[in-house]
Coordinates of C-alpha atoms in Angstrom, one line a residue:
M1 CA -94.6 4.4 -11.4
I2 CA -93.6 5.2 -14.8
E3 CA -90.2 6.8 -16.4
L4 CA -90.8 10.1 -18.1
L5 CA -89.6 10.7 -21.7
S6 CA -91.3 14.1 -21.9
N7 CA -93.5 16.6 -20.7
S8 CA -96.4 16.0 -23.0
S9 CA -100.0 15.5 -21.8
D10 CA -100.4 11.9 -22.4
D11 CA -96.9 11.1 -20.5
L12 CA -98.2 13.3 -17.4
L13 CA -101.4 11.5 -17.1
N14 CA -99.6 7.9 -17.2
I15 CA -97.8 8.9 -13.8
E16 CA -99.7 7.3 -10.6
G17 CA -102.2 9.0 -8.8
G18 CA -105.2 11.0 -9.7
N19 CA -109.0 10.1 -11.6
V20 CA -110.4 9.9 -8.0
V21 CA -112.2 13.0 -8.0
E22 CA -115.8 13.0 -10.2
Q23 CA -116.5 15.8 -12.4
S24 CA -119.6 16.8 -10.2
V25 CA -117.1 17.4 -7.1
K26 CA -114.8 19.3 -9.2
S27 CA -117.4 21.8 -10.0
E28 CA -118.4 22.0 -6.5
L29 CA -114.9 22.5 -5.2
R30 CA -114.4 25.1 -8.4
S31 CA -117.4 27.3 -6.8
I32 CA -115.5 27.0 -3.5
V33 CA -112.0 28.8 -4.5
G34 CA -112.8 30.3 -8.1
K35 CA -111.9 29.1 -11.3
D36 CA -108.5 31.2 -10.9
Y37 CA -107.4 29.0 -8.4
F38 CA -108.7 25.7 -9.3
L39 CA -106.1 24.0 -11.2
D40 CA -106.8 20.5 -13.1
T41 CA -104.5 20.7 -16.8
P42 CA -101.9 18.2 -16.6
N43 CA -99.4 20.3 -16.6
E44 CA -100.5 22.1 -13.6
L45 CA -100.9 18.7 -12.0
Y46 CA -97.4 17.9 -12.7
V47 CA -95.9 20.8 -10.9
Y48 CA -97.6 19.5 -7.7
S49 CA -96.4 15.7 -8.3
Y50 CA -93.9 15.6 -6.4
D51 CA -91.7 17.9 -3.5
A52 CA -88.3 18.3 -2.8
T53 CA -87.4 14.5 -2.1
P54 CA -85.8 12.7 -5.2
L55 CA -87.4 9.8 -6.3
Y56 CA -91.1 9.9 -5.5
Q57 CA -93.8 11.4 -8.0
A58 CA -97.6 11.0 -8.0
M59 CA -100.3 12.8 -10.1
P60 CA -103.2 14.8 -7.9
D61 CA -106.7 15.4 -9.5
V62 CA -107.3 18.9 -8.5
V63 CA -105.2 21.3 -6.8
L64 CA -107.1 24.4 -5.1
I65 CA -105.5 27.3 -3.6
P66 CA -107.8 29.0 -0.9
S67 CA -107.4 32.0 0.2
S68 CA -109.5 32.0 3.8
V69 CA -110.1 29.6 6.7
E70 CA -113.9 29.5 5.3
E71 CA -113.0 28.2 2.0
V72 CA -110.5 25.5 3.4
A73 CA -113.4 24.2 6.0
A74 CA -116.0 24.2 2.8
I75 CA -113.0 21.7 0.9
M76 CA -112.8 19.6 3.5
K77 CA -116.5 18.8 4.2
V78 CA -116.8 18.2 0.3
A79 CA -113.5 15.8 0.5
N80 CA -114.8 14.2 3.7
K81 CA -118.2 13.5 2.1
N82 CA -116.9 11.9 -0.8
R83 CA -114.2 10.0 0.8
I84 CA -111.1 11.5 -1.4
P85 CA -107.9 12.3 -0.3
I86 CA -106.5 15.6 0.6
V87 CA -102.8 16.8 0.9
S88 CA -101.7 20.2 2.0
R89 CA -98.7 21.9 1.6
G90 CA -96.8 25.3 1.3
S91 CA -93.4 25.4 -0.9
G92 CA -93.0 21.7 -1.3
T93 CA -89.3 21.9 0.3
N94 CA -89.8 19.0 2.7
L95 CA -87.3 15.8 2.3
C96 CA -89.3 12.8 3.2
G97 CA -92.1 12.7 0.6
G98 CA -94.5 14.1 2.7
T99 CA -96.5 16.3 0.2
V100 CA -96.3 13.8 -2.5
P101 CA -100.0 13.1 -3.4
V102 CA -99.5 9.2 -3.5
E103 CA -103.2 8.4 -3.7
G104 CA -103.9 11.4 -6.0
G105 CA -107.3 13.7 -4.5
I106 CA -106.5 16.9 -3.9
V107 CA -103.5 18.9 -3.4
L108 CA -104.7 22.2 -0.8
N109 CA -102.0 25.1 -1.9
M110 CA -101.7 27.2 1.4
N111 CA -99.4 29.7 0.3
R112 CA -102.6 32.4 -0.3
L113 CA -103.4 32.3 3.6
N114 CA -100.2 34.5 4.3
A115 CA -101.1 37.3 6.2
F116 CA -99.0 38.4 8.8
K117 CA -101.7 39.4 11.3
E118 CA -99.8 40.6 14.5
I119 CA -96.3 41.4 16.4
D120 CA -97.3 41.5 19.9
Q121 CA -94.5 43.0 21.7
E122 CA -96.3 42.7 25.2
N123 CA -96.5 38.8 25.3
L124 CA -93.9 38.2 22.7
T125 CA -95.7 36.8 20.1
A126 CA -96.0 36.5 16.5
T127 CA -99.5 35.4 14.5
F128 CA -99.3 34.5 10.9
G129 CA -100.9 32.6 7.9
P130 CA -99.3 29.2 7.1
G131 CA -98.4 31.1 3.7
V132 CA -95.5 33.4 5.5
I133 CA -92.4 32.5 4.2
T134 CA -89.9 31.8 7.0
A135 CA -87.5 34.2 6.3
D136 CA -90.3 36.8 6.2
V137 CA -90.9 36.2 9.7
H138 CA -87.1 36.4 10.9
K139 CA -87.1 39.7 9.1
A140 CA -90.5 41.4 10.9
V141 CA -89.6 40.3 14.3
E142 CA -86.1 41.2 14.0
A143 CA -86.9 45.0 12.8
V144 CA -88.7 45.3 16.3
G145 CA -85.6 43.4 18.2
L146 CA -87.3 40.2 18.7
F147 CA -86.2 37.0 17.5
Y148 CA -87.6 33.3 15.9
P149 CA -84.6 31.3 16.3
P150 CA -85.5 28.2 14.0
D151 CA -83.7 28.4 11.0
P152 CA -84.1 25.4 8.5
G153 CA -81.9 25.6 5.6
S154 CA -85.1 25.9 3.1
M155 CA -86.0 29.0 5.1
R156 CA -85.9 31.5 2.1
I157 CA -88.3 29.3 0.4
S158 CA -90.2 27.2 2.7
T159 CA -93.5 28.3 4.6
M160 CA -94.1 28.5 8.3
G161 CA -97.4 26.3 7.7
G162 CA -94.6 23.6 6.3
N163 CA -92.2 24.3 9.1
V164 CA -95.3 23.6 11.7
A165 CA -96.3 20.5 9.9
E166 CA -92.7 18.6 9.6
C167 CA -91.4 20.4 12.8
A168 CA -88.4 22.1 11.0
G169 CA -85.2 22.2 13.0
G170 CA -82.2 24.0 11.5
M171 CA -78.6 25.3 12.3
R172 CA -79.9 26.9 16.0
G173 CA -81.5 23.9 17.5
L174 CA -78.7 23.2 19.8
K175 CA -79.1 26.4 21.7
Y176 CA -82.7 27.3 21.0
G177 CA -84.5 24.2 20.1
V178 CA -86.9 23.4 16.9
T179 CA -90.8 24.7 15.8
K180 CA -92.4 22.7 18.1
D181 CA -90.6 24.7 20.9
Y182 CA -92.0 28.4 19.3
I183 CA -95.3 27.2 18.6
M184 CA -97.8 28.5 21.5
G185 CA -101.4 28.0 19.5
L186 CA -102.8 27.1 16.2
E187 CA -106.2 27.3 13.9
A188 CA -106.6 24.3 12.1
V189 CA -109.5 22.5 10.3
L190 CA -110.3 19.0 11.1
P191 CA -111.3 16.4 8.2
G192 CA -114.8 17.2 8.3
G193 CA -114.7 20.8 8.4
E194 CA -114.9 21.7 12.0
V195 CA -112.6 24.7 13.0
L196 CA -110.1 24.1 16.1
H197 CA -108.3 26.4 18.2
V198 CA -105.6 24.9 20.2
G199 CA -103.3 26.8 22.7
G200 CA -102.7 30.9 22.8
K201 CA -100.6 33.6 23.9
N202 CA -100.7 32.1 27.5
A203 CA -97.3 31.5 29.0
K204 CA -98.5 28.3 31.1
D205 CA -101.6 26.0 29.7
V206 CA -102.2 22.8 31.0
A207 CA -105.9 22.5 30.0
G208 CA -106.3 18.9 29.0
Y209 CA -104.1 17.5 26.2
D210 CA -101.7 19.7 24.6
V211 CA -103.1 19.4 21.0
T212 CA -101.1 22.1 20.0
K213 CA -98.0 19.9 20.0
L214 CA -99.4 17.2 18.7
L215 CA -100.4 19.0 15.5
V216 CA -96.7 20.0 15.4
G217 CA -94.8 17.6 13.2
S218 CA -98.2 15.7 12.3
E219 CA -97.3 16.1 8.6
G220 CA -100.5 17.0 7.5
T221 CA -101.9 13.6 8.8
L222 CA -104.5 14.9 11.2
A223 CA -105.6 18.6 10.5
V224 CA -105.0 21.5 7.9
I225 CA -103.1 24.2 9.6
T226 CA -104.7 27.6 8.8
E227 CA -103.2 30.2 11.7
I228 CA -100.3 30.1 13.6
T229 CA -99.2 31.7 16.9
A230 CA -95.6 31.6 17.8
K231 CA -93.5 32.7 20.7
L232 CA -90.5 35.3 20.1
V233 CA -87.3 36.0 22.5
P234 CA -85.3 38.9 22.6
L235 CA -82.8 39.4 19.6
P236 CA -79.2 38.4 21.3
A237 CA -77.2 41.8 21.9
A238 CA -73.7 40.1 20.4
K239 CA -72.9 37.1 17.8
Q240 CA -69.4 35.7 16.6
T241 CA -68.9 33.0 14.2
M242 CA -65.6 30.6 14.0
V243 CA -64.5 27.8 12.0
A244 CA -62.0 24.9 13.0
Y245 CA -60.0 22.9 10.6
Y246 CA -59.2 19.3 11.1
N247 CA -57.1 16.4 9.5
D248 CA -58.8 14.0 11.6
L249 CA -62.7 13.6 11.4
T250 CA -63.1 11.8 14.8
A251 CA -61.2 14.5 16.5
A252 CA -63.7 16.9 15.0
A253 CA -66.5 14.9 16.5
R254 CA -65.1 14.7 19.4
T255 CA -64.4 18.3 20.0
V256 CA -68.0 18.7 19.8
Q257 CA -68.7 16.2 22.5
R258 CA -66.2 18.0 24.8
V259 CA -67.7 21.5 23.9
I260 CA -71.1 20.4 25.2
A261 CA -69.8 18.4 28.3
A262 CA -67.8 21.8 29.2
K263 CA -71.8 23.2 29.7
I264 CA -71.1 25.4 26.9
I265 CA -74.2 25.6 24.4
P266 CA -73.3 27.3 21.1
A267 CA -76.0 29.0 19.1
T268 CA -74.7 26.8 16.0
L269 CA -72.3 24.0 15.8
E270 CA -71.7 22.8 12.1
F271 CA -70.0 19.9 11.0
L272 CA -68.8 19.0 7.4
D273 CA -66.4 16.4 6.3
Q274 CA -63.8 16.8 3.6
A275 CA -66.1 15.7 0.8
T276 CA -68.5 17.9 1.5
M277 CA -65.7 20.9 1.7
V278 CA -64.7 20.2 -1.4
V279 CA -67.7 20.7 -3.2
V280 CA -68.8 23.7 -1.1
E281 CA -66.0 25.4 -2.1
D282 CA -66.1 24.7 -5.8
F283 CA -69.7 26.8 -5.4
A284 CA -68.8 29.2 -2.9
K285 CA -65.0 30.1 -3.1
I286 CA -64.3 31.1 0.2
G287 CA -60.7 29.8 0.5
L288 CA -61.6 26.3 2.5
P289 CA -59.0 24.0 2.8
L290 CA -59.7 21.3 0.9
D291 CA -56.6 19.2 2.6
M292 CA -58.6 19.0 5.3
K293 CA -60.7 15.8 6.7
A294 CA -63.4 18.1 8.4
M295 CA -64.3 21.6 9.7
L296 CA -66.6 23.0 12.4
I297 CA -68.3 26.0 11.8
I298 CA -69.2 27.4 15.6
E299 CA -71.5 30.9 16.2
Q300 CA -72.4 31.9 19.4
D301 CA -75.0 35.0 20.7
G302 CA -75.8 36.4 23.8
S303 CA -74.4 39.3 25.9
E304 CA -71.2 40.7 24.4
W305 CA -69.1 39.6 27.4
Q306 CA -70.4 35.9 27.4
V307 CA -69.9 35.5 23.5
E308 CA -66.3 36.4 24.0
Q309 CA -65.9 34.5 27.2
D310 CA -67.5 31.4 25.4
M311 CA -65.5 31.5 22.2
A312 CA -62.3 31.8 24.1
R313 CA -63.2 28.5 25.6
I314 CA -64.4 26.8 22.6
A315 CA -60.9 28.0 20.6
D316 CA -59.0 25.8 23.3
I317 CA -61.1 22.7 23.1
C318 CA -60.6 22.8 19.5
R319 CA -57.2 23.1 19.2
S320 CA -56.7 20.7 22.3
E321 CA -58.3 18.2 20.0
G322 CA -55.8 18.7 17.6
A323 CA -57.4 21.5 15.6
T324 CA -55.2 22.2 12.8
E325 CA -56.5 26.0 12.3
V326 CA -58.7 28.2 14.9
R327 CA -60.1 31.4 13.2
T328 CA -62.7 33.6 14.4
A329 CA -64.5 35.6 11.5
Q330 CA -63.4 39.4 12.3
T331 CA -66.5 41.0 10.7
A332 CA -70.2 40.3 10.5
E333 CA -69.9 40.1 7.0
E334 CA -66.9 37.1 7.2
G335 CA -69.1 35.1 9.6
A336 CA -72.0 35.7 7.6
S337 CA -70.3 34.4 4.9
L338 CA -69.0 31.3 6.9
M339 CA -72.8 30.4 7.4
A340 CA -73.8 31.0 3.9
A341 CA -71.4 28.7 2.6
R342 CA -72.7 25.9 5.2
R343 CA -76.4 26.3 4.1
S344 CA -75.1 26.1 0.8
A345 CA -74.0 22.5 1.4
L346 CA -77.0 20.8 -0.3
S347 CA -76.9 23.3 -3.2
A348 CA -73.3 22.3 -4.3
L349 CA -74.0 18.8 -3.6
A350 CA -76.5 18.8 -6.0
R351 CA -74.8 19.6 -8.8
V352 CA -72.4 16.6 -8.9
K353 CA -74.2 13.8 -9.9
P354 CA -77.9 13.9 -11.2
T355 CA -79.5 12.7 -8.2
T356 CA -78.4 14.2 -4.5
I357 CA -80.3 11.7 -1.5
L358 CA -79.8 14.1 1.7
E359 CA -81.2 11.6 4.7
D360 CA -81.0 12.5 8.4
A361 CA -80.3 10.5 11.3
T362 CA -80.0 11.6 14.7
V363 CA -77.4 10.2 17.5
P364 CA -76.9 11.2 21.4
R365 CA -74.0 13.8 20.9
S366 CA -71.3 11.6 23.1
N367 CA -72.3 9.4 20.1
L368 CA -71.5 11.4 17.4
A369 CA -68.1 10.3 16.7
A370 CA -69.1 6.4 16.5
M371 CA -71.8 7.7 14.0
V372 CA -69.6 9.6 11.7
D373 CA -67.7 6.5 12.0
Q374 CA -70.5 4.0 10.5
V375 CA -71.3 6.4 8.1
E376 CA -67.6 6.3 6.7
V377 CA -67.6 2.3 6.9
I378 CA -71.5 1.8 5.3
A379 CA -70.4 4.3 2.4
K380 CA -67.4 2.2 2.1
K381 CA -69.2 -1.4 2.4
Y382 CA -71.7 -0.4 -0.4
D383 CA -69.0 1.7 -3.0
L384 CA -70.9 4.7 -2.7
Q385 CA -70.2 8.6 -2.3
I386 CA -71.8 9.6 0.8
C387 CA -70.8 12.9 2.0
T388 CA -71.6 14.0 5.6
F389 CA -72.4 17.3 7.1
G390 CA -75.1 18.5 10.0
H391 CA -75.8 19.9 13.0
A392 CA -73.1 18.5 15.1
G393 CA -73.8 20.2 18.2
D394 CA -77.0 18.4 18.4
G395 CA -76.2 14.8 17.0
N396 CA -78.0 16.0 13.8
L397 CA -75.8 14.2 11.2
H398 CA -77.0 14.3 7.3
P399 CA -75.5 11.6 5.2
T400 CA -76.0 12.7 1.7
C401 CA -75.4 10.2 -1.3
L402 CA -74.4 11.4 -4.6
T403 CA -76.0 9.1 -7.2
D404 CA -78.1 8.5 -10.6
E405 CA -81.4 7.6 -10.3
R406 CA -81.2 6.1 -13.6
D407 CA -78.5 3.4 -12.4
K408 CA -80.9 1.0 -10.5
E409 CA -78.3 -1.1 -9.3
E410 CA -76.6 1.5 -8.0
I411 CA -80.1 2.9 -6.1
H412 CA -80.7 -0.2 -5.1
R413 CA -77.4 -0.1 -2.9
V414 CA -78.0 3.1 -2.0
E415 CA -81.3 1.9 -0.1
Q416 CA -79.2 -0.6 1.5
A417 CA -76.6 1.6 2.9
F418 CA -79.0 3.8 4.3
E419 CA -81.0 1.3 6.0
E420 CA -77.8 0.4 7.7
I421 CA -77.2 3.7 8.5
F422 CA -80.7 4.4 10.2
H423 CA -80.3 0.9 12.1
A424 CA -76.5 1.8 13.0
A425 CA -78.3 5.6 14.5
I426 CA -80.8 3.3 16.5
K427 CA -78.2 0.9 17.9
L428 CA -76.6 4.1 19.3
G429 CA -79.4 5.5 21.0
G430 CA -80.5 7.5 18.1
T431 CA -83.6 8.5 15.8
I432 CA -84.3 7.8 12.4
T433 CA -85.2 11.1 11.5
G434 CA -83.7 14.2 13.8
E435 CA -86.0 17.2 11.7
H436 CA -86.8 16.0 8.1
G437 CA -89.9 14.0 9.2
V438 CA -91.2 10.5 8.2
G439 CA -93.4 11.4 5.1
M440 CA -92.9 7.9 2.7
A441 CA -89.2 8.3 2.6
K442 CA -88.9 6.7 6.4
A443 CA -92.2 5.2 7.1
G444 CA -91.2 1.4 6.5
Y445 CA -88.9 2.4 9.6
L446 CA -90.8 4.0 11.4
D447 CA -91.3 0.9 13.8
L448 CA -87.5 0.7 14.6
K449 CA -88.1 3.9 16.5
V450 CA -90.9 3.8 18.3
G451 CA -91.7 0.0 18.7
P452 CA -95.2 -1.7 18.0
V453 CA -96.9 -0.4 20.9
G454 CA -96.0 3.1 20.0
M455 CA -97.3 2.3 16.3
D456 CA -100.6 1.1 17.5
L457 CA -101.3 4.1 19.4
M458 CA -100.2 6.5 16.6
K459 CA -102.7 4.5 14.5
R460 CA -105.4 5.0 16.6
I461 CA -104.5 9.1 17.1
K462 CA -105.0 9.2 13.3
E463 CA -108.1 7.2 13.2
A464 CA -109.9 9.6 16.0
F465 CA -108.9 12.8 14.0
D466 CA -109.4 11.3 10.7
P467 CA -112.0 8.1 10.6
H468 CA -112.1 8.0 7.0
G469 CA -108.2 8.2 6.4
I470 CA -108.5 11.2 4.0
M471 CA -105.7 13.3 5.3
N472 CA -102.3 12.8 3.7
P473 CA -102.9 9.0 3.1
G474 CA -99.8 7.1 2.6
K475 CA -97.6 8.9 5.0
I476 CA -95.8 7.4 8.4
F477 CA -97.7 4.6 8.2
A478 CA -97.0 3.2 4.6
K479 CA -96.0 -0.2 4.4
S480 CA -92.9 -0.1 2.7
A481 CA -90.0 2.7 2.8
R482 CA -88.7 1.5 -0.8
R483 CA -88.2 4.7 -3.2
R484 CA -90.3 4.7 -6.3
V485 CA -88.0 5.8 -8.9
V486 CA -89.2 8.0 -11.6
V487 CA -87.0 10.2 -13.7
Q488 CA -88.3 13.4 -14.1
T489 CA -87.3 15.5 -17.3
N490 CA -88.2 18.6 -19.5
G491 CA -89.0 18.6 -23.1
C492 CA -85.3 18.7 -24.0
G493 CA -84.3 15.5 -21.7
C494 CA -82.4 17.2 -19.5
K495 CA -82.4 16.2 -15.8
H496 CA -83.7 18.4 -12.9
E497 CA -83.4 18.1 -9.2
H498 CA -85.3 19.7 -6.8
A499 CA -84.1 20.1 -3.1
H500 CA -83.6 22.1 -0.4
N501 CA -82.5 22.0 3.2

């Protein structure tokens, strides 16, 4: 990898990747999608050389933008025959380096497959292409009184195909689950060009292995998803939002544990530490008390009676654990403002320093307080600014380091710190990633979670689907998790970051 000094063609051509697709093969690929959807100039390729994960970058040879499953199948046959790496992607909002074409080859931009086929109100399903934006699914189904719960922070940008590939989570994961809990059926193209249909609209289906669930979260390493059938649920009748402030960070974490132990499952139970609150307030200007050490944002939905009862009990728990203030939003607009402030956390943090490295580590809820303490200790040990926020209700924290990738010594300390954070999560019975995926960023740590037997089994599954290893190579099973440092600049030399959560 190189450090870019400009966006001139010569510099762009020197980034790693590329040079694995012969001209004759490019001509064949161009004939499949048409010249308007075949991209191979240096500037066009540069746009697809990175995703929302800082510090990773590699150039593809060509970018193709297919419009149908037939075009995808034809592309896959060419790629498989010529052993060309192929990386499928949507908006590129993932945070694990999952769509960086580290071995060059073909990037498939799936955004043209964005048809919304149907909303089936009898079977409570929706069927659509992988290029549909997540927020558009929410809007469409809610217009007819239905609900698709998964809500990743990038939902206004991310595509459903990317959500499925990474098994995206979100703030409603505590009560409603994540993407895998709502995908009932898939159409996908295998590496050899065969079109596979798995699952469907049946509420019950145990015919053979559950290949649908296997493809969800497979990060583009097994097949290319071309159509999605998702489960819907009735739209909740009522919703209420509450905020609680604490002068003790551990007390906030204990509150989360006690709420769940009381058998109350909020729709959303989010945590922000003081450092995050300060930055969010500077960004959103909603009046957060900056002398507090932590805050919880809690949302409940359901019947009006149940929401009122649950929120009253949650407020009592917050106060009993030392919350200095517990306030319920008086209007829907006020509640939406609080939730928007939480969604803005990563964007707000990204304004502070040139590089924002956001990770996710998940532990059982009972160990949340211990994990929060560990992050603080590790940040002090390595003299780093690490802000912590996340989906506290499901034990999923996002320790976020504010740094500058040009400072190689500090970046080394960042890597050491996150390695310790991952080890701490595993020791507390957790995992190295709750919702971001493995990709390149966590590949060197996957064995900590699944062990040698699990690693061997996953590799054999991968080989069964993709014997020539062309599907998103260098991901999940990569040899090293070390980040490849690249400073991305534009012509004026200004640093630009791209991050969504």
